[in-house]
Amino acid sequence: MGADIKDIDSRSFADLFFPCNRCIYWEAPEQFGSNGDDSRKLPEKDASGIKWAWFEETLKTFGRCGVILSIGGEAAGYAQYAPPSLLPNAAGYAQSISPPSRDAVLISCLYIRPEYQGRGLGKMLLRKVTGDIGERGYDAAETYARDDSPDNCSGPTEFYLKSGFTLLATKKWGEATFSLLRLTLKK
């Protein structure tokens, strides 16, 4: 398969693909478009700049916080994670669904491009992320996933349940139903 996973840094950030390269949903919710498409509210250069600024700051305070999965040199998947305090939009989810646990790192994005889905790459990316979180001494990985649609930046609830996560809370929020899920990394 030739899969390669690399950390996001100043060089690899250029490999991040649309829509992930300019999605600022978690990093700057106040600037994310009300129609769910930040590219219509901000020019691409500005949204990408906000995303990179978040990465720079998070890399300084938390360390590694994102990875890109490539197949044959082409970016196929992306994951982003950090403590909830470093993801401003986590506060909205905490208030509307349930707060994340204090001992967990939040997986805010786990996305495989459509043409690469169904090949086990999501599982590979999730193992990389949860392995990193566990190696860094955190007790758990958590995520807010959507129950009623696979079209969600962090992935569908069913994917996480099949990957060993447990359900902490479920709530309808607006037109969608979301769950907070947890994978305990320390026994």
PDB file of C-alpha atoms in Angstrom:
ATOM      1  CA  MET A   1       0.000   0.000   0.000  1.00  0.00           C
ATOM      2  CA  GLY A   2       2.946   2.359   0.593  1.00  0.00           C
ATOM      3  CA  ALA A   3       1.356   4.411   3.392  1.00  0.00           C
ATOM      4  CA  ASP A   4       3.465   7.048   5.090  1.00  0.00           C
ATOM      5  CA  ILE A   5       2.381   9.155   8.089  1.00  0.00           C
ATOM      6  CA  LYS A   6       4.258  12.353   8.875  1.00  0.00           C
ATOM      7  CA  ASP A   7       3.841  15.039  11.503  1.00  0.00           C
ATOM      8  CA  ILE A   8       2.537  18.413  10.471  1.00  0.00           C
ATOM      9  CA  ASP A   9       5.276  21.026  10.564  1.00  0.00           C
ATOM     10  CA  SER A  10       6.183  24.098   8.511  1.00  0.00           C
ATOM     11  CA  ARG A  11       7.116  21.933   5.493  1.00  0.00           C
ATOM     12  CA  SER A  12       4.393  19.287   5.583  1.00  0.00           C
ATOM     13  CA  PHE A  13       1.604  21.819   6.204  1.00  0.00           C
ATOM     14  CA  ALA A  14       1.843  22.629   2.473  1.00  0.00           C
ATOM     15  CA  ASP A  15       0.693  19.029   1.759  1.00  0.00           C
ATOM     16  CA  LEU A  16      -2.569  19.510   3.636  1.00  0.00           C
ATOM     17  CA  PHE A  17      -5.444  19.268   1.152  1.00  0.00           C
ATOM     18  CA  PHE A  18      -8.827  20.960   0.703  1.00  0.00           C
ATOM     19  CA  PRO A  19     -11.023  21.244   2.721  1.00  0.00           C
ATOM     20  CA  CYS A  20      -8.729  20.532   5.676  1.00  0.00           C
ATOM     21  CA  ASN A  21      -6.084  23.100   4.691  1.00  0.00           C
ATOM     22  CA  ARG A  22      -8.437  25.972   5.355  1.00  0.00           C
ATOM     23  CA  CYS A  23     -10.997  24.568   7.755  1.00  0.00           C
ATOM     24  CA  ILE A  24     -10.807  26.601  10.961  1.00  0.00           C
ATOM     25  CA  TYR A  25     -13.909  25.123  12.598  1.00  0.00           C
ATOM     26  CA  TRP A  26     -12.065  24.025  15.745  1.00  0.00           C
ATOM     27  CA  GLU A  27      -9.353  26.698  15.787  1.00  0.00           C
ATOM     28  CA  ALA A  28     -11.371  29.876  15.178  1.00  0.00           C
ATOM     29  CA  PRO A  29     -15.111  29.178  15.392  1.00  0.00           C
ATOM     30  CA  GLU A  30     -15.905  32.907  15.484  1.00  0.00           C
ATOM     31  CA  GLN A  31     -14.489  33.207  11.952  1.00  0.00           C
ATOM     32  CA  PHE A  32     -15.980  29.994  10.575  1.00  0.00           C
ATOM     33  CA  GLY A  33     -18.846  30.679   8.141  1.00  0.00           C
ATOM     34  CA  SER A  34     -22.374  30.354   9.441  1.00  0.00           C
ATOM     35  CA  ASN A  35     -23.154  28.097   6.483  1.00  0.00           C
ATOM     36  CA  GLY A  36     -20.494  25.634   7.657  1.00  0.00           C
ATOM     37  CA  ASP A  37     -18.006  26.615   4.957  1.00  0.00           C
ATOM     38  CA  ASP A  38     -15.253  28.886   6.205  1.00  0.00           C
ATOM     39  CA  SER A  39     -13.964  29.402   2.660  1.00  0.00           C
ATOM     40  CA  ARG A  40     -17.008  31.571   1.896  1.00  0.00           C
ATOM     41  CA  LYS A  41     -16.378  33.846   4.840  1.00  0.00           C
ATOM     42  CA  LEU A  42     -12.600  34.258   4.542  1.00  0.00           C
ATOM     43  CA  PRO A  43     -10.259  34.199   1.565  1.00  0.00           C
ATOM     44  CA  GLU A  44      -8.375  30.891   1.275  1.00  0.00           C
ATOM     45  CA  LYS A  45      -5.059  32.556   2.170  1.00  0.00           C
ATOM     46  CA  ASP A  46      -6.528  34.015   5.373  1.00  0.00           C
ATOM     47  CA  ALA A  47      -8.178  30.774   6.532  1.00  0.00           C
ATOM     48  CA  SER A  48      -4.995  28.820   5.807  1.00  0.00           C
ATOM     49  CA  GLY A  49      -2.984  31.444   7.713  1.00  0.00           C
ATOM     50  CA  ILE A  50      -5.260  31.136  10.751  1.00  0.00           C
ATOM     51  CA  LYS A  51      -4.931  27.359  10.656  1.00  0.00           C
ATOM     52  CA  TRP A  52      -1.118  27.526  10.413  1.00  0.00           C
ATOM     53  CA  ALA A  53      -0.978  30.085  13.261  1.00  0.00           C
ATOM     54  CA  TRP A  54      -2.956  27.633  15.415  1.00  0.00           C
ATOM     55  CA  PHE A  55      -0.512  24.858  14.527  1.00  0.00           C
ATOM     56  CA  GLU A  56       2.509  27.037  15.342  1.00  0.00           C
ATOM     57  CA  GLU A  57       1.142  27.964  18.759  1.00  0.00           C
ATOM     58  CA  THR A  58      -0.051  24.447  19.565  1.00  0.00           C
ATOM     59  CA  LEU A  59       3.268  22.915  18.510  1.00  0.00           C
ATOM     60  CA  LYS A  60       5.004  25.255  20.998  1.00  0.00           C
ATOM     61  CA  THR A  61       2.675  24.531  23.926  1.00  0.00           C
ATOM     62  CA  PHE A  62       1.582  20.918  23.353  1.00  0.00           C
ATOM     63  CA  GLY A  63       3.914  19.497  20.715  1.00  0.00           C
ATOM     64  CA  ARG A  64       2.854  17.249  17.857  1.00  0.00           C
ATOM     65  CA  CYS A  65      -0.849  17.890  17.164  1.00  0.00           C
ATOM     66  CA  GLY A  66      -1.489  16.754  13.599  1.00  0.00           C
ATOM     67  CA  VAL A  67      -0.448  14.185  11.024  1.00  0.00           C
ATOM     68  CA  ILE A  68      -0.874  13.629   7.295  1.00  0.00           C
ATOM     69  CA  LEU A  69      -1.190  10.138   5.824  1.00  0.00           C
ATOM     70  CA  SER A  70       0.124   9.763   2.262  1.00  0.00           C
ATOM     71  CA  ILE A  71      -0.204   6.969  -0.265  1.00  0.00           C
ATOM     72  CA  GLY A  72       2.425   6.918  -2.968  1.00  0.00           C
ATOM     73  CA  GLY A  73       3.390  10.488  -2.151  1.00  0.00           C
ATOM     74  CA  GLU A  74      -0.173  11.850  -2.345  1.00  0.00           C
ATOM     75  CA  ALA A  75      -1.900  13.124   0.813  1.00  0.00           C
ATOM     76  CA  ALA A  76      -4.860  10.831   1.519  1.00  0.00           C
ATOM     77  CA  GLY A  77      -5.768  11.518   5.158  1.00  0.00           C
ATOM     78  CA  TYR A  78      -5.376  13.967   7.991  1.00  0.00           C
ATOM     79  CA  ALA A  79      -5.795  13.943  11.753  1.00  0.00           C
ATOM     80  CA  GLN A  80      -5.617  16.751  14.306  1.00  0.00           C
ATOM     81  CA  TYR A  81      -5.661  16.483  18.107  1.00  0.00           C
ATOM     82  CA  ALA A  82      -4.925  18.570  21.193  1.00  0.00           C
ATOM     83  CA  PRO A  83      -6.104  19.146  24.730  1.00  0.00           C
ATOM     84  CA  PRO A  84      -9.627  20.639  24.630  1.00  0.00           C
ATOM     85  CA  SER A  85      -8.333  23.913  26.097  1.00  0.00           C
ATOM     86  CA  LEU A  86      -6.341  24.481  22.878  1.00  0.00           C
ATOM     87  CA  LEU A  87      -9.381  23.924  20.618  1.00  0.00           C
ATOM     88  CA  PRO A  88     -11.689  26.927  21.072  1.00  0.00           C
ATOM     89  CA  ASN A  89     -14.745  25.211  19.546  1.00  0.00           C
ATOM     90  CA  ALA A  90     -14.535  22.414  22.124  1.00  0.00           C
ATOM     91  CA  ALA A  91     -16.284  24.780  24.563  1.00  0.00           C
ATOM     92  CA  GLY A  92     -19.415  24.808  22.402  1.00  0.00           C
ATOM     93  CA  TYR A  93     -19.513  21.012  22.288  1.00  0.00           C
ATOM     94  CA  ALA A  94     -18.861  20.791  26.019  1.00  0.00           C
ATOM     95  CA  GLN A  95     -21.816  23.076  26.671  1.00  0.00           C
ATOM     96  CA  SER A  96     -24.187  21.519  24.135  1.00  0.00           C
ATOM     97  CA  ILE A  97     -23.325  17.813  24.441  1.00  0.00           C
ATOM     98  CA  SER A  98     -21.027  17.003  27.368  1.00  0.00           C
ATOM     99  CA  PRO A  99     -17.606  18.248  28.488  1.00  0.00           C
ATOM    100  CA  PRO A 100     -14.570  16.171  27.532  1.00  0.00           C
ATOM    101  CA  SER A 101     -12.687  14.493  30.378  1.00  0.00           C
ATOM    102  CA  ARG A 102      -9.784  16.324  31.998  1.00  0.00           C
ATOM    103  CA  ASP A 103      -7.419  13.395  31.409  1.00  0.00           C
ATOM    104  CA  ALA A 104      -8.063  13.158  27.654  1.00  0.00           C
ATOM    105  CA  VAL A 105      -6.758  14.656  24.436  1.00  0.00           C
ATOM    106  CA  LEU A 106      -9.480  15.541  21.942  1.00  0.00           C
ATOM    107  CA  ILE A 107      -9.315  14.238  18.371  1.00  0.00           C
ATOM    108  CA  SER A 108     -10.879  17.139  16.487  1.00  0.00           C
ATOM    109  CA  CYS A 109     -10.311  15.869  12.944  1.00  0.00           C
ATOM    110  CA  LEU A 110      -9.805  12.460  11.405  1.00  0.00           C
ATOM    111  CA  TYR A 111     -10.498  12.584   7.701  1.00  0.00           C
ATOM    112  CA  ILE A 112      -9.756  10.295   4.774  1.00  0.00           C
ATOM    113  CA  ARG A 113     -10.287  11.728   1.303  1.00  0.00           C
ATOM    114  CA  PRO A 114     -13.270  10.010  -0.401  1.00  0.00           C
ATOM    115  CA  GLU A 115     -11.203   8.313  -3.111  1.00  0.00           C
ATOM    116  CA  TYR A 116      -9.124   6.582  -0.400  1.00  0.00           C
ATOM    117  CA  GLN A 117     -11.940   5.497   1.936  1.00  0.00           C
ATOM    118  CA  GLY A 118     -12.681   1.823   2.563  1.00  0.00           C
ATOM    119  CA  ARG A 119      -9.008   0.758   2.606  1.00  0.00           C
ATOM    120  CA  GLY A 120      -8.392   0.728   6.369  1.00  0.00           C
ATOM    121  CA  LEU A 121      -6.531   4.048   6.292  1.00  0.00           C
ATOM    122  CA  GLY A 122      -8.801   5.601   8.928  1.00  0.00           C
ATOM    123  CA  LYS A 123      -7.901   2.789  11.332  1.00  0.00           C
ATOM    124  CA  MET A 124      -4.214   3.271  10.537  1.00  0.00           C
ATOM    125  CA  LEU A 125      -4.444   7.013  11.178  1.00  0.00           C
ATOM    126  CA  LEU A 126      -6.418   6.488  14.400  1.00  0.00           C
ATOM    127  CA  ARG A 127      -3.810   3.999  15.704  1.00  0.00           C
ATOM    128  CA  LYS A 128      -1.053   6.535  15.011  1.00  0.00           C
ATOM    129  CA  VAL A 129      -2.897   9.317  16.843  1.00  0.00           C
ATOM    130  CA  THR A 130      -3.980   7.258  19.864  1.00  0.00           C
ATOM    131  CA  GLY A 131      -0.496   5.725  20.083  1.00  0.00           C
ATOM    132  CA  ASP A 132       1.045   9.186  20.215  1.00  0.00           C
ATOM    133  CA  ILE A 133      -1.457  10.382  22.819  1.00  0.00           C
ATOM    134  CA  GLY A 134      -0.768   7.331  25.007  1.00  0.00           C
ATOM    135  CA  GLU A 135       3.027   7.582  24.629  1.00  0.00           C
ATOM    136  CA  ARG A 136       2.822  11.164  25.864  1.00  0.00           C
ATOM    137  CA  GLY A 137       1.226  10.004  29.112  1.00  0.00           C
ATOM    138  CA  TYR A 138      -2.413  10.903  28.604  1.00  0.00           C
ATOM    139  CA  ASP A 139      -5.043   8.541  29.975  1.00  0.00           C
ATOM    140  CA  ALA A 140      -7.456   8.706  27.053  1.00  0.00           C
ATOM    141  CA  ALA A 141      -8.389   9.987  23.618  1.00  0.00           C
ATOM    142  CA  GLU A 142     -11.858  11.441  23.131  1.00  0.00           C
ATOM    143  CA  THR A 143     -13.772  12.818  20.186  1.00  0.00           C
ATOM    144  CA  TYR A 144     -17.120  14.309  19.259  1.00  0.00           C
ATOM    145  CA  ALA A 145     -18.460  12.242  16.373  1.00  0.00           C
ATOM    146  CA  ARG A 146     -21.669  12.489  14.421  1.00  0.00           C
ATOM    147  CA  ASP A 147     -24.176   9.656  14.840  1.00  0.00           C
ATOM    148  CA  ASP A 148     -26.436  10.291  11.875  1.00  0.00           C
ATOM    149  CA  SER A 149     -23.967  11.006   9.070  1.00  0.00           C
ATOM    150  CA  PRO A 150     -20.457   9.948   8.064  1.00  0.00           C
ATOM    151  CA  ASP A 151     -19.892  13.518   6.832  1.00  0.00           C
ATOM    152  CA  ASN A 152     -18.172  14.986   9.883  1.00  0.00           C
ATOM    153  CA  CYS A 153     -14.636  16.287  10.346  1.00  0.00           C
ATOM    154  CA  SER A 154     -13.836  13.838  13.128  1.00  0.00           C
ATOM    155  CA  GLY A 155     -15.540  10.870  11.466  1.00  0.00           C
ATOM    156  CA  PRO A 156     -18.696   8.887  12.184  1.00  0.00           C
ATOM    157  CA  THR A 157     -19.624   7.518  15.601  1.00  0.00           C
ATOM    158  CA  GLU A 158     -19.827   3.964  14.248  1.00  0.00           C
ATOM    159  CA  PHE A 159     -16.154   4.080  13.193  1.00  0.00           C
ATOM    160  CA  TYR A 160     -15.034   4.921  16.738  1.00  0.00           C
ATOM    161  CA  LEU A 161     -17.279   2.315  18.359  1.00  0.00           C
ATOM    162  CA  LYS A 162     -15.817  -0.359  16.037  1.00  0.00           C
ATOM    163  CA  SER A 163     -12.342   0.897  17.026  1.00  0.00           C
ATOM    164  CA  GLY A 164     -12.832   0.268  20.755  1.00  0.00           C
ATOM    165  CA  PHE A 165     -14.156   3.652  21.904  1.00  0.00           C
ATOM    166  CA  THR A 166     -16.979   3.755  24.436  1.00  0.00           C
ATOM    167  CA  LEU A 167     -19.938   6.086  24.406  1.00  0.00           C
ATOM    168  CA  LEU A 168     -19.927   8.791  27.103  1.00  0.00           C
ATOM    169  CA  ALA A 169     -22.838  10.985  25.973  1.00  0.00           C
ATOM    170  CA  THR A 170     -25.195  11.474  23.023  1.00  0.00           C
ATOM    171  CA  LYS A 171     -27.319  14.502  22.259  1.00  0.00           C
ATOM    172  CA  LYS A 172     -29.190  16.041  19.376  1.00  0.00           C
ATOM    173  CA  TRP A 173     -27.643  19.413  18.595  1.00  0.00           C
ATOM    174  CA  GLY A 174     -29.346  21.471  15.949  1.00  0.00           C
ATOM    175  CA  GLU A 175     -30.209  19.167  13.054  1.00  0.00           C
ATOM    176  CA  ALA A 176     -27.589  16.525  13.936  1.00  0.00           C
ATOM    177  CA  THR A 177     -26.949  13.983  16.672  1.00  0.00           C
ATOM    178  CA  PHE A 178     -23.453  13.890  18.177  1.00  0.00           C
ATOM    179  CA  SER A 179     -21.734  11.612  20.657  1.00  0.00           C
ATOM    180  CA  LEU A 180     -18.743  12.086  22.918  1.00  0.00           C
ATOM    181  CA  LEU A 181     -16.638   8.931  22.694  1.00  0.00           C
ATOM    182  CA  ARG A 182     -13.616   7.770  24.711  1.00  0.00           C
ATOM    183  CA  LEU A 183     -10.772   5.320  24.276  1.00  0.00           C
ATOM    184  CA  THR A 184      -8.960   4.606  27.540  1.00  0.00           C
ATOM    185  CA  LEU A 185      -5.234   4.311  26.859  1.00  0.00           C
ATOM    186  CA  LYS A 186      -3.953   3.476  30.358  1.00  0.00           C
ATOM    187  CA  LYS A 187      -5.115   0.426  32.249  1.00  0.00           C
TER     188      LYS A 187
END
